PDB file of N, CA and C in Angstrom:
ATOM      1  N   MET A   1     -12.425   1.886 -26.092  1.00 65.00           N
ATOM      2  CA  MET A   1     -11.900   0.933 -25.132  1.00 65.00           C
ATOM      3  C   MET A   1     -10.884   1.657 -24.239  1.00 65.00           C
ATOM      4  N   ASN A   2     -11.284   1.923 -23.018  1.00 76.00           N
ATOM      5  CA  ASN A   2     -10.425   2.628 -22.067  1.00 76.00           C
ATOM      6  C   ASN A   2      -9.847   1.622 -21.069  1.00 76.00           C
ATOM      7  N   LEU A   3      -8.543   1.475 -21.054  1.00 73.00           N
ATOM      8  CA  LEU A   3      -7.908   0.481 -20.182  1.00 73.00           C
ATOM      9  C   LEU A   3      -7.994   0.842 -18.709  1.00 73.00           C
ATOM     10  N   LEU A   4      -8.219   2.109 -18.400  1.00 79.00           N
ATOM     11  CA  LEU A   4      -8.274   2.520 -16.999  1.00 79.00           C
ATOM     12  C   LEU A   4      -9.610   2.185 -16.339  1.00 79.00           C
ATOM     13  N   THR A   5     -10.652   1.962 -17.132  1.00 80.00           N
ATOM     14  CA  THR A   5     -11.964   1.686 -16.545  1.00 80.00           C
ATOM     15  C   THR A   5     -12.347   0.216 -16.592  1.00 80.00           C
ATOM     16  N   GLU A   6     -11.613  -0.599 -17.334  1.00 76.00           N
ATOM     17  CA  GLU A   6     -11.930  -2.019 -17.420  1.00 76.00           C
ATOM     18  C   GLU A   6     -11.348  -2.769 -16.235  1.00 76.00           C
ATOM     19  N   PRO A   7     -12.046  -3.813 -15.763  1.00 73.00           N
ATOM     20  CA  PRO A   7     -11.511  -4.582 -14.627  1.00 73.00           C
ATOM     21  C   PRO A   7     -10.262  -5.383 -15.014  1.00 73.00           C
ATOM     22  N   VAL A   8      -9.425  -5.601 -14.036  1.00 75.00           N
ATOM     23  CA  VAL A   8      -8.203  -6.376 -14.244  1.00 75.00           C
ATOM     24  C   VAL A   8      -8.561  -7.853 -14.211  1.00 75.00           C
ATOM     25  N   GLY A   9      -8.033  -8.606 -15.145  1.00 77.00           N
ATOM     26  CA  GLY A   9      -8.322 -10.033 -15.211  1.00 77.00           C
ATOM     27  C   GLY A   9      -7.432 -10.850 -14.279  1.00 77.00           C
ATOM     28  N   ILE A  10      -7.530 -12.156 -14.408  1.00 84.00           N
ATOM     29  CA  ILE A  10      -6.781 -13.091 -13.572  1.00 84.00           C
ATOM     30  C   ILE A  10      -5.287 -13.159 -13.944  1.00 84.00           C
ATOM     31  N   PRO A  11      -4.896 -13.106 -15.220  1.00 88.00           N
ATOM     32  CA  PRO A  11      -3.478 -13.316 -15.566  1.00 88.00           C
ATOM     33  C   PRO A  11      -2.472 -12.405 -14.870  1.00 88.00           C
ATOM     34  N   PRO A  12      -2.722 -11.107 -14.683  1.00 90.00           N
ATOM     35  CA  PRO A  12      -1.720 -10.312 -13.960  1.00 90.00           C
ATOM     36  C   PRO A  12      -1.508 -10.781 -12.518  1.00 90.00           C
ATOM     37  N   TYR A  13      -2.579 -11.197 -11.861  1.00 90.00           N
ATOM     38  CA  TYR A  13      -2.456 -11.707 -10.497  1.00 90.00           C
ATOM     39  C   TYR A  13      -1.643 -12.997 -10.467  1.00 90.00           C
ATOM     40  N   VAL A  14      -1.899 -13.869 -11.416  1.00 92.00           N
ATOM     41  CA  VAL A  14      -1.174 -15.143 -11.476  1.00 92.00           C
ATOM     42  C   VAL A  14       0.305 -14.895 -11.790  1.00 92.00           C
ATOM     43  N   PHE A  15       0.587 -13.919 -12.660  1.00 96.00           N
ATOM     44  CA  PHE A  15       1.972 -13.601 -12.975  1.00 96.00           C
ATOM     45  C   PHE A  15       2.718 -13.089 -11.748  1.00 96.00           C
ATOM     46  N   VAL A  16       2.120 -12.145 -11.024  1.00 95.00           N
ATOM     47  CA  VAL A  16       2.764 -11.613  -9.815  1.00 95.00           C
ATOM     48  C   VAL A  16       2.927 -12.724  -8.779  1.00 95.00           C
ATOM     49  N   SER A  17       1.925 -13.586  -8.665  1.00 95.00           N
ATOM     50  CA  SER A  17       2.011 -14.703  -7.728  1.00 95.00           C
ATOM     51  C   SER A  17       3.141 -15.660  -8.109  1.00 95.00           C
ATOM     52  N   ALA A  18       3.316 -15.906  -9.399  1.00 97.00           N
ATOM     53  CA  ALA A  18       4.398 -16.790  -9.846  1.00 97.00           C
ATOM     54  C   ALA A  18       5.756 -16.170  -9.551  1.00 97.00           C
ATOM     55  N   VAL A  19       5.873 -14.852  -9.725  1.00 97.00           N
ATOM     56  CA  VAL A  19       7.137 -14.177  -9.417  1.00 97.00           C
ATOM     57  C   VAL A  19       7.433 -14.284  -7.920  1.00 97.00           C
ATOM     58  N   LEU A  20       6.411 -14.081  -7.078  1.00 96.00           N
ATOM     59  CA  LEU A  20       6.604 -14.219  -5.632  1.00 96.00           C
ATOM     60  C   LEU A  20       6.992 -15.645  -5.258  1.00 96.00           C
ATOM     61  N   LEU A  21       6.358 -16.624  -5.892  1.00 96.00           N
ATOM     62  CA  LEU A  21       6.660 -18.025  -5.599  1.00 96.00           C
ATOM     63  C   LEU A  21       8.102 -18.358  -5.957  1.00 96.00           C
ATOM     64  N   VAL A  22       8.537 -17.943  -7.141  1.00 97.00           N
ATOM     65  CA  VAL A  22       9.910 -18.230  -7.566  1.00 97.00           C
ATOM     66  C   VAL A  22      10.905 -17.513  -6.654  1.00 97.00           C
ATOM     67  N   ALA A  23      10.612 -16.255  -6.311  1.00 96.00           N
ATOM     68  CA  ALA A  23      11.512 -15.523  -5.413  1.00 96.00           C
ATOM     69  C   ALA A  23      11.590 -16.206  -4.049  1.00 96.00           C
ATOM     70  N   GLY A  24      10.468 -16.711  -3.541  1.00 95.00           N
ATOM     71  CA  GLY A  24      10.474 -17.411  -2.257  1.00 95.00           C
ATOM     72  C   GLY A  24      11.252 -18.709  -2.301  1.00 95.00           C
ATOM     73  N   ILE A  25      11.088 -19.460  -3.375  1.00 96.00           N
ATOM     74  CA  ILE A  25      11.809 -20.730  -3.503  1.00 96.00           C
ATOM     75  C   ILE A  25      13.307 -20.485  -3.635  1.00 96.00           C
ATOM     76  N   VAL A  26      13.684 -19.479  -4.425  1.00 96.00           N
ATOM     77  CA  VAL A  26      15.110 -19.148  -4.573  1.00 96.00           C
ATOM     78  C   VAL A  26      15.670 -18.693  -3.232  1.00 96.00           C
ATOM     79  N   CYS A  27      14.906 -17.903  -2.515  1.00 94.00           N
ATOM     80  CA  CYS A  27      15.359 -17.426  -1.199  1.00 94.00           C
ATOM     81  C   CYS A  27      15.547 -18.591  -0.227  1.00 94.00           C
ATOM     82  N   MET A  28      14.609 -19.539  -0.226  1.00 92.00           N
ATOM     83  CA  MET A  28      14.736 -20.692   0.664  1.00 92.00           C
ATOM     84  C   MET A  28      15.918 -21.568   0.280  1.00 92.00           C
ATOM     85  N   ALA A  29      16.187 -21.682  -1.012  1.00 93.00           N
ATOM     86  CA  ALA A  29      17.241 -22.582  -1.469  1.00 93.00           C
ATOM     87  C   ALA A  29      18.638 -21.994  -1.304  1.00 93.00           C
ATOM     88  N   THR A  30      18.765 -20.673  -1.380  1.00 93.00           N
ATOM     89  CA  THR A  30      20.090 -20.080  -1.399  1.00 93.00           C
ATOM     90  C   THR A  30      20.541 -19.488  -0.067  1.00 93.00           C
ATOM     91  N   LYS A  31      19.632 -19.168   0.806  1.00 86.00           N
ATOM     92  CA  LYS A  31      20.014 -18.529   2.069  1.00 86.00           C
ATOM     93  C   LYS A  31      20.569 -19.558   3.040  1.00 86.00           C
ATOM     94  N   ARG A  32      21.624 -19.200   3.708  1.00 83.00           N
ATOM     95  CA  ARG A  32      22.196 -20.060   4.739  1.00 83.00           C
ATOM     96  C   ARG A  32      21.728 -19.620   6.110  1.00 83.00           C
ATOM     97  N   ASN A  33      21.125 -18.454   6.166  1.00 85.00           N
ATOM     98  CA  ASN A  33      20.659 -17.875   7.414  1.00 85.00           C
ATOM     99  C   ASN A  33      19.215 -18.323   7.660  1.00 85.00           C
ATOM    100  N   ALA A  34      18.897 -18.695   8.878  1.00 83.00           N
ATOM    101  CA  ALA A  34      17.552 -19.174   9.189  1.00 83.00           C
ATOM    102  C   ALA A  34      16.504 -18.090   8.991  1.00 83.00           C
ATOM    103  N   ILE A  35      16.852 -16.845   9.255  1.00 85.00           N
ATOM    104  CA  ILE A  35      15.908 -15.755   9.059  1.00 85.00           C
ATOM    105  C   ILE A  35      15.610 -15.586   7.568  1.00 85.00           C
ATOM    106  N   GLY A  36      16.598 -15.732   6.722  1.00 88.00           N
ATOM    107  CA  GLY A  36      16.389 -15.657   5.280  1.00 88.00           C
ATOM    108  C   GLY A  36      15.485 -16.768   4.773  1.00 88.00           C
ATOM    109  N   VAL A  37      15.644 -17.957   5.313  1.00 88.00           N
ATOM    110  CA  VAL A  37      14.775 -19.076   4.942  1.00 88.00           C
ATOM    111  C   VAL A  37      13.336 -18.781   5.356  1.00 88.00           C
ATOM    112  N   LEU A  38      13.156 -18.223   6.539  1.00 88.00           N
ATOM    113  CA  LEU A  38      11.805 -17.854   6.989  1.00 88.00           C
ATOM    114  C   LEU A  38      11.194 -16.787   6.086  1.00 88.00           C
ATOM    115  N   MET A  39      12.005 -15.857   5.608  1.00 90.00           N
ATOM    116  CA  MET A  39      11.502 -14.844   4.684  1.00 90.00           C
ATOM    117  C   MET A  39      11.059 -15.481   3.374  1.00 90.00           C
ATOM    118  N   GLY A  40      11.784 -16.482   2.911  1.00 93.00           N
ATOM    119  CA  GLY A  40      11.390 -17.199   1.699  1.00 93.00           C
ATOM    120  C   GLY A  40      10.074 -17.933   1.878  1.00 93.00           C
ATOM    121  N   ILE A  41       9.883 -18.545   3.037  1.00 91.00           N
ATOM    122  CA  ILE A  41       8.617 -19.223   3.319  1.00 91.00           C
ATOM    123  C   ILE A  41       7.471 -18.221   3.312  1.00 91.00           C
ATOM    124  N   GLU A  42       7.689 -17.050   3.872  1.00 91.00           N
ATOM    125  CA  GLU A  42       6.649 -16.021   3.883  1.00 91.00           C
ATOM    126  C   GLU A  42       6.314 -15.570   2.463  1.00 91.00           C
ATOM    127  N   LEU A  43       7.309 -15.469   1.587  1.00 93.00           N
ATOM    128  CA  LEU A  43       7.033 -15.102   0.195  1.00 93.00           C
ATOM    129  C   LEU A  43       6.178 -16.163  -0.502  1.00 93.00           C
ATOM    130  N   VAL A  44       6.461 -17.420  -0.260  1.00 94.00           N
ATOM    131  CA  VAL A  44       5.668 -18.497  -0.856  1.00 94.00           C
ATOM    132  C   VAL A  44       4.229 -18.446  -0.338  1.00 94.00           C
ATOM    133  N   LEU A  45       4.063 -18.202   0.956  1.00 92.00           N
ATOM    134  CA  LEU A  45       2.710 -18.106   1.507  1.00 92.00           C
ATOM    135  C   LEU A  45       1.966 -16.890   0.960  1.00 92.00           C
ATOM    136  N   ASN A  46       2.669 -15.790   0.739  1.00 92.00           N
ATOM    137  CA  ASN A  46       2.031 -14.614   0.140  1.00 92.00           C
ATOM    138  C   ASN A  46       1.613 -14.881  -1.306  1.00 92.00           C
ATOM    139  N   ALA A  47       2.386 -15.672  -2.028  1.00 94.00           N
ATOM    140  CA  ALA A  47       1.991 -16.050  -3.384  1.00 94.00           C
ATOM    141  C   ALA A  47       0.698 -16.862  -3.359  1.00 94.00           C
ATOM    142  N   ALA A  48       0.587 -17.772  -2.408  1.00 92.00           N
ATOM    143  CA  ALA A  48      -0.644 -18.552  -2.275  1.00 92.00           C
ATOM    144  C   ALA A  48      -1.813 -17.649  -1.901  1.00 92.00           C
ATOM    145  N   ASN A  49      -1.581 -16.690  -1.008  1.00 91.00           N
ATOM    146  CA  ASN A  49      -2.640 -15.758  -0.621  1.00 91.00           C
ATOM    147  C   ASN A  49      -3.133 -14.947  -1.813  1.00 91.00           C
ATOM    148  N   LEU A  50      -2.224 -14.493  -2.642  1.00 90.00           N
ATOM    149  CA  LEU A  50      -2.612 -13.708  -3.813  1.00 90.00           C
ATOM    150  C   LEU A  50      -3.475 -14.541  -4.754  1.00 90.00           C
ATOM    151  N   ASN A  51      -3.125 -15.808  -4.932  1.00 89.00           N
ATOM    152  CA  ASN A  51      -3.955 -16.685  -5.762  1.00 89.00           C
ATOM    153  C   ASN A  51      -5.325 -16.914  -5.132  1.00 89.00           C
ATOM    154  N   PHE A  52      -5.372 -17.135  -3.827  1.00 86.00           N
ATOM    155  CA  PHE A  52      -6.667 -17.318  -3.159  1.00 86.00           C
ATOM    156  C   PHE A  52      -7.571 -16.121  -3.382  1.00 86.00           C
ATOM    157  N   VAL A  53      -7.049 -14.931  -3.186  1.00 85.00           N
ATOM    158  CA  VAL A  53      -7.865 -13.724  -3.322  1.00 85.00           C
ATOM    159  C   VAL A  53      -8.266 -13.498  -4.779  1.00 85.00           C
ATOM    160  N   ALA A  54      -7.341 -13.699  -5.709  1.00 84.00           N
ATOM    161  CA  ALA A  54      -7.647 -13.457  -7.122  1.00 84.00           C
ATOM    162  C   ALA A  54      -8.712 -14.424  -7.631  1.00 84.00           C
ATOM    163  N   PHE A  55      -8.541 -15.702  -7.370  1.00 82.00           N
ATOM    164  CA  PHE A  55      -9.508 -16.676  -7.876  1.00 82.00           C
ATOM    165  C   PHE A  55     -10.799 -16.662  -7.073  1.00 82.00           C
ATOM    166  N   GLY A  56     -10.731 -16.353  -5.795  1.00 79.00           N
ATOM    167  CA  GLY A  56     -11.940 -16.315  -4.976  1.00 79.00           C
ATOM    168  C   GLY A  56     -12.850 -15.162  -5.317  1.00 79.00           C
ATOM    169  N   SER A  57     -12.294 -14.056  -5.773  1.00 71.00           N
ATOM    170  CA  SER A  57     -13.133 -12.904  -6.075  1.00 71.00           C
ATOM    171  C   SER A  57     -13.677 -12.935  -7.496  1.00 71.00           C
ATOM    172  N   ARG A  58     -13.071 -13.698  -8.377  1.00 61.00           N
ATOM    173  CA  ARG A  58     -13.501 -13.701  -9.783  1.00 61.00           C
ATOM    174  C   ARG A  58     -14.500 -14.804 -10.110  1.00 61.00           C
ATOM    175  N   PHE A  59     -14.331 -15.954  -9.518  1.00 57.00           N
ATOM    176  CA  PHE A  59     -15.187 -17.081  -9.863  1.00 57.00           C
ATOM    177  C   PHE A  59     -16.166 -17.352  -8.745  1.00 57.00           C
ATOM    178  N   ILE A  60     -17.434 -17.396  -9.100  1.00 53.00           N
ATOM    179  CA  ILE A  60     -18.477 -17.706  -8.125  1.00 53.00           C
ATOM    180  C   ILE A  60     -18.983 -19.107  -8.442  1.00 53.00           C
ATOM    181  N   ALA A  61     -18.860 -20.004  -7.487  1.00 51.00           N
ATOM    182  CA  ALA A  61     -19.195 -21.411  -7.710  1.00 51.00           C
ATOM    183  C   ALA A  61     -20.695 -21.591  -7.912  1.00 51.00           C
ATOM    184  N   GLY A  62     -21.071 -22.341  -8.925  1.00 54.00           N
ATOM    185  CA  GLY A  62     -22.454 -22.703  -9.144  1.00 54.00           C
ATOM    186  C   GLY A  62     -23.328 -21.580  -9.673  1.00 54.00           C
ATOM    187  N   GLY A  63     -22.777 -20.445 -10.000  1.00 55.00           N
ATOM    188  CA  GLY A  63     -23.564 -19.359 -10.536  1.00 55.00           C
ATOM    189  C   GLY A  63     -24.420 -18.626  -9.520  1.00 55.00           C
ATOM    190  N   GLU A  64     -24.283 -18.968  -8.258  1.00 57.00           N
ATOM    191  CA  GLU A  64     -25.098 -18.301  -7.241  1.00 57.00           C
ATOM    192  C   GLU A  64     -24.487 -16.960  -6.862  1.00 57.00           C
ATOM    193  N   SER A  65     -25.312 -16.085  -6.371  1.00 52.00           N
ATOM    194  CA  SER A  65     -24.862 -14.742  -6.035  1.00 52.00           C
ATOM    195  C   SER A  65     -24.347 -14.719  -4.603  1.00 52.00           C
ATOM    196  N   THR A  66     -23.034 -14.659  -4.438  1.00 58.00           N
ATOM    197  CA  THR A  66     -22.420 -14.565  -3.119  1.00 58.00           C
ATOM    198  C   THR A  66     -21.540 -13.330  -3.077  1.00 58.00           C
ATOM    199  N   LEU A  67     -20.989 -13.043  -1.936  1.00 60.00           N
ATOM    200  CA  LEU A  67     -20.108 -11.897  -1.809  1.00 60.00           C
ATOM    201  C   LEU A  67     -18.732 -12.164  -2.405  1.00 60.00           C
ATOM    202  N   GLY A  68     -18.373 -13.416  -2.630  1.00 64.00           N
ATOM    203  CA  GLY A  68     -17.071 -13.747  -3.188  1.00 64.00           C
ATOM    204  C   GLY A  68     -15.940 -13.568  -2.194  1.00 64.00           C
ATOM    205  N   LEU A  69     -16.194 -13.847  -0.935  1.00 73.00           N
ATOM    206  CA  LEU A  69     -15.183 -13.669   0.101  1.00 73.00           C
ATOM    207  C   LEU A  69     -14.454 -14.962   0.455  1.00 73.00           C
ATOM    208  N   ASP A  70     -14.679 -16.013  -0.304  1.00 76.00           N
ATOM    209  CA  ASP A  70     -14.028 -17.287   0.004  1.00 76.00           C
ATOM    210  C   ASP A  70     -12.504 -17.167  -0.065  1.00 76.00           C
ATOM    211  N   GLY A  71     -11.999 -16.508  -1.081  1.00 79.00           N
ATOM    212  CA  GLY A  71     -10.553 -16.333  -1.217  1.00 79.00           C
ATOM    213  C   GLY A  71      -9.974 -15.503  -0.100  1.00 79.00           C
ATOM    214  N   GLN A  72     -10.690 -14.448   0.303  1.00 82.00           N
ATOM    215  CA  GLN A  72     -10.203 -13.599   1.389  1.00 82.00           C
ATOM    216  C   GLN A  72     -10.186 -14.350   2.712  1.00 82.00           C
ATOM    217  N   LEU A  73     -11.186 -15.196   2.945  1.00 85.00           N
ATOM    218  CA  LEU A  73     -11.207 -15.986   4.185  1.00 85.00           C
ATOM    219  C   LEU A  73     -10.068 -16.998   4.211  1.00 85.00           C
ATOM    220  N   MET A  74      -9.805 -17.647   3.073  1.00 85.00           N
ATOM    221  CA  MET A  74      -8.687 -18.588   3.015  1.00 85.00           C
ATOM    222  C   MET A  74      -7.370 -17.854   3.246  1.00 85.00           C
ATOM    223  N   ALA A  75      -7.240 -16.662   2.670  1.00 87.00           N
ATOM    224  CA  ALA A  75      -6.022 -15.881   2.861  1.00 87.00           C
ATOM    225  C   ALA A  75      -5.849 -15.505   4.331  1.00 87.00           C
ATOM    226  N   MET A  76      -6.935 -15.184   5.010  1.00 89.00           N
ATOM    227  CA  MET A  76      -6.842 -14.854   6.438  1.00 89.00           C
ATOM    228  C   MET A  76      -6.368 -16.063   7.242  1.00 89.00           C
ATOM    229  N   PHE A  77      -6.865 -17.250   6.920  1.00 89.00           N
ATOM    230  CA  PHE A  77      -6.404 -18.455   7.610  1.00 89.00           C
ATOM    231  C   PHE A  77      -4.911 -18.690   7.358  1.00 89.00           C
ATOM    232  N   VAL A  78      -4.469 -18.473   6.125  1.00 90.00           N
ATOM    233  CA  VAL A  78      -3.047 -18.655   5.811  1.00 90.00           C
ATOM    234  C   VAL A  78      -2.206 -17.636   6.573  1.00 90.00           C
ATOM    235  N   ILE A  79      -2.685 -16.394   6.679  1.00 90.00           N
ATOM    236  CA  ILE A  79      -1.941 -15.371   7.417  1.00 90.00           C
ATOM    237  C   ILE A  79      -1.820 -15.751   8.887  1.00 90.00           C
ATOM    238  N   VAL A  80      -2.907 -16.262   9.471  1.00 92.00           N
ATOM    239  CA  VAL A  80      -2.870 -16.679  10.884  1.00 92.00           C
ATOM    240  C   VAL A  80      -1.898 -17.843  11.063  1.00 92.00           C
ATOM    241  N   LEU A  81      -1.940 -18.815  10.168  1.00 89.00           N
ATOM    242  CA  LEU A  81      -1.009 -19.944  10.258  1.00 89.00           C
ATOM    243  C   LEU A  81       0.429 -19.498  10.045  1.00 89.00           C
ATOM    244  N   ALA A  82       0.657 -18.550   9.149  1.00 89.00           N
ATOM    245  CA  ALA A  82       2.014 -18.052   8.910  1.00 89.00           C
ATOM    246  C   ALA A  82       2.538 -17.306  10.130  1.00 89.00           C
ATOM    247  N   ALA A  83       1.672 -16.577  10.810  1.00 90.00           N
ATOM    248  CA  ALA A  83       2.105 -15.870  12.024  1.00 90.00           C
ATOM    249  C   ALA A  83       2.479 -16.865  13.118  1.00 90.00           C
ATOM    250  N   ALA A  84       1.688 -17.923  13.267  1.00 91.00           N
ATOM    251  CA  ALA A  84       2.011 -18.939  14.265  1.00 91.00           C
ATOM    252  C   ALA A  84       3.303 -19.659  13.906  1.00 91.00           C
ATOM    253  N   GLU A  85       3.473 -19.966  12.629  1.00 88.00           N
ATOM    254  CA  GLU A  85       4.701 -20.634  12.172  1.00 88.00           C
ATOM    255  C   GLU A  85       5.910 -19.750  12.404  1.00 88.00           C
ATOM    256  N   ALA A  86       5.780 -18.476  12.119  1.00 88.00           N
ATOM    257  CA  ALA A  86       6.902 -17.556  12.304  1.00 88.00           C
ATOM    258  C   ALA A  86       7.265 -17.422  13.775  1.00 88.00           C
ATOM    259  N   ALA A  87       6.260 -17.396  14.651  1.00 91.00           N
ATOM    260  CA  ALA A  87       6.540 -17.276  16.084  1.00 91.00           C
ATOM    261  C   ALA A  87       7.284 -18.503  16.600  1.00 91.00           C
ATOM    262  N   VAL A  88       6.831 -19.680  16.214  1.00 91.00           N
ATOM    263  CA  VAL A  88       7.493 -20.913  16.663  1.00 91.00           C
ATOM    264  C   VAL A  88       8.889 -21.015  16.065  1.00 91.00           C
ATOM    265  N   ALA A  89       9.033 -20.703  14.775  1.00 88.00           N
ATOM    266  CA  ALA A  89      10.341 -20.795  14.132  1.00 88.00           C
ATOM    267  C   ALA A  89      11.324 -19.788  14.726  1.00 88.00           C
ATOM    268  N   LEU A  90      10.866 -18.579  15.003  1.00 87.00           N
ATOM    269  CA  LEU A  90      11.765 -17.595  15.611  1.00 87.00           C
ATOM    270  C   LEU A  90      12.175 -18.004  17.025  1.00 87.00           C
ATOM    271  N   ALA A  91      11.274 -18.638  17.757  1.00 90.00           N
ATOM    272  CA  ALA A  91      11.639 -19.130  19.084  1.00 90.00           C
ATOM    273  C   ALA A  91      12.721 -20.200  18.982  1.00 90.00           C
ATOM    274  N   ILE A  92      12.603 -21.082  18.005  1.00 85.00           N
ATOM    275  CA  ILE A  92      13.617 -22.112  17.799  1.00 85.00           C
ATOM    276  C   ILE A  92      14.942 -21.487  17.385  1.00 85.00           C
ATOM    277  N   VAL A  93      14.887 -20.512  16.478  1.00 85.00           N
ATOM    278  CA  VAL A  93      16.109 -19.844  16.019  1.00 85.00           C
ATOM    279  C   VAL A  93      16.788 -19.113  17.169  1.00 85.00           C
ATOM    280  N   LEU A  94      16.035 -18.406  17.986  1.00 88.00           N
ATOM    281  CA  LEU A  94      16.628 -17.694  19.123  1.00 88.00           C
ATOM    282  C   LEU A  94      17.238 -18.659  20.135  1.00 88.00           C
ATOM    283  N   ASN A  95      16.578 -19.777  20.370  1.00 86.00           N
ATOM    284  CA  ASN A  95      17.129 -20.781  21.278  1.00 86.00           C
ATOM    285  C   ASN A  95      18.415 -21.367  20.713  1.00 86.00           C
ATOM    286  N   TYR A  96      18.437 -21.644  19.421  1.00 83.00           N
ATOM    287  CA  TYR A  96      19.647 -22.161  18.785  1.00 83.00           C
ATOM    288  C   TYR A  96      20.769 -21.129  18.849  1.00 83.00           C
ATOM    289  N   TYR A  97      20.435 -19.857  18.639  1.00 85.00           N
ATOM    290  CA  TYR A  97      21.446 -18.798  18.695  1.00 85.00           C
ATOM    291  C   TYR A  97      22.011 -18.657  20.104  1.00 85.00           C
ATOM    292  N   ASN A  98      21.166 -18.785  21.117  1.00 87.00           N
ATOM    293  CA  ASN A  98      21.646 -18.705  22.499  1.00 87.00           C
ATOM    294  C   ASN A  98      22.600 -19.846  22.827  1.00 87.00           C
ATOM    295  N   ASN A  99      22.379 -21.008  22.237  1.00 82.00           N
ATOM    296  CA  ASN A  99      23.222 -22.160  22.533  1.00 82.00           C
ATOM    297  C   ASN A  99      24.506 -22.203  21.701  1.00 82.00           C
ATOM    298  N   PHE A 100      24.444 -21.785  20.435  1.00 80.00           N
ATOM    299  CA  PHE A 100      25.578 -21.978  19.529  1.00 80.00           C
ATOM    300  C   PHE A 100      26.121 -20.686  18.931  1.00 80.00           C
ATOM    301  N   ALA A 101      25.538 -19.537  19.216  1.00 79.00           N
ATOM    302  CA  ALA A 101      25.980 -18.215  18.754  1.00 79.00           C
ATOM    303  C   ALA A 101      26.026 -18.096  17.228  1.00 79.00           C
ATOM    304  N   THR A 102      25.140 -18.788  16.526  1.00 80.00           N
ATOM    305  CA  THR A 102      25.007 -18.674  15.077  1.00 80.00           C
ATOM    306  C   THR A 102      23.590 -19.065  14.672  1.00 80.00           C
ATOM    307  N   VAL A 103      23.165 -18.564  13.512  1.00 78.00           N
ATOM    308  CA  VAL A 103      21.879 -18.980  12.957  1.00 78.00           C
ATOM    309  C   VAL A 103      22.078 -19.625  11.584  1.00 78.00           C
ATOM    310  N   ASP A 104      23.290 -20.123  11.332  1.00 81.00           N
ATOM    311  CA  ASP A 104      23.607 -20.802  10.079  1.00 81.00           C
ATOM    312  C   ASP A 104      22.899 -22.153  10.062  1.00 81.00           C
ATOM    313  N   VAL A 105      22.044 -22.367   9.057  1.00 74.00           N
ATOM    314  CA  VAL A 105      21.256 -23.600   9.018  1.00 74.00           C
ATOM    315  C   VAL A 105      22.113 -24.819   8.697  1.00 74.00           C
ATOM    316  N   ASP A 106      23.295 -24.633   8.098  1.00 75.00           N
ATOM    317  CA  ASP A 106      24.166 -25.778   7.815  1.00 75.00           C
ATOM    318  C   ASP A 106      24.802 -26.332   9.089  1.00 75.00           C
ATOM    319  N   ARG A 107      24.911 -25.530  10.124  1.00 74.00           N
ATOM    320  CA  ARG A 107      25.503 -25.991  11.377  1.00 74.00           C
ATOM    321  C   ARG A 107      24.453 -26.521  12.349  1.00 74.00           C
ATOM    322  N   ALA A 108      23.204 -26.637  11.903  1.00 70.00           N
ATOM    323  CA  ALA A 108      22.128 -27.082  12.776  1.00 70.00           C
ATOM    324  C   ALA A 108      22.087 -28.596  12.927  1.00 70.00           C
ATOM    325  N   ASP A 109      23.074 -29.310  12.402  1.00 68.00           N
ATOM    326  CA  ASP A 109      23.076 -30.769  12.568  1.00 68.00           C
ATOM    327  C   ASP A 109      23.417 -31.151  14.008  1.00 68.00           C
ATOM    328  N   ASP A 110      23.792 -30.188  14.824  1.00 63.00           N
ATOM    329  CA  ASP A 110      24.038 -30.465  16.248  1.00 63.00           C
ATOM    330  C   ASP A 110      22.743 -30.797  16.990  1.00 63.00           C
ATOM    331  N   LEU A 111      21.607 -30.510  16.395  1.00 61.00           N
ATOM    332  CA  LEU A 111      20.323 -30.750  17.051  1.00 61.00           C
ATOM    333  C   LEU A 111      19.880 -32.207  16.946  1.00 61.00           C
ATOM    334  N   LYS A 112      20.587 -33.025  16.176  1.00 60.00           N
ATOM    335  CA  LYS A 112      20.205 -34.429  16.031  1.00 60.00           C
ATOM    336  C   LYS A 112      20.364 -35.142  17.367  1.00 60.00           C
ATOM    337  N   GLY A 113      19.398 -36.022  17.671  1.00 56.00           N
ATOM    338  CA  GLY A 113      19.395 -36.676  18.984  1.00 56.00           C
ATOM    339  C   GLY A 113      20.078 -37.962  19.070  1.00 56.00           C
TER     340      GLY A 113
END
């Protein structure tokens, strides 16, 4: 039994994904800076991407022979959505910084209408 030649199972991927998820949630909860919160959101999305790829490549639905690219396609959609979210969020942060000279999310209550 050679560990270097056997395929890696699902549990290591799920463990790394759980670590990324917890790190992202902690980052979102503890950072007062808007950029730090955005970094936490990106970590959570990367955890979801890792799960999509891990489960999409290992399980083939219905026993049919496919390429197993469903997880990779879902991950690509999440990456595209994360890029759009980051662009819009950074535009909002830059506009807020131009108006108030800070990116502290606790002081963002000035945006209420």
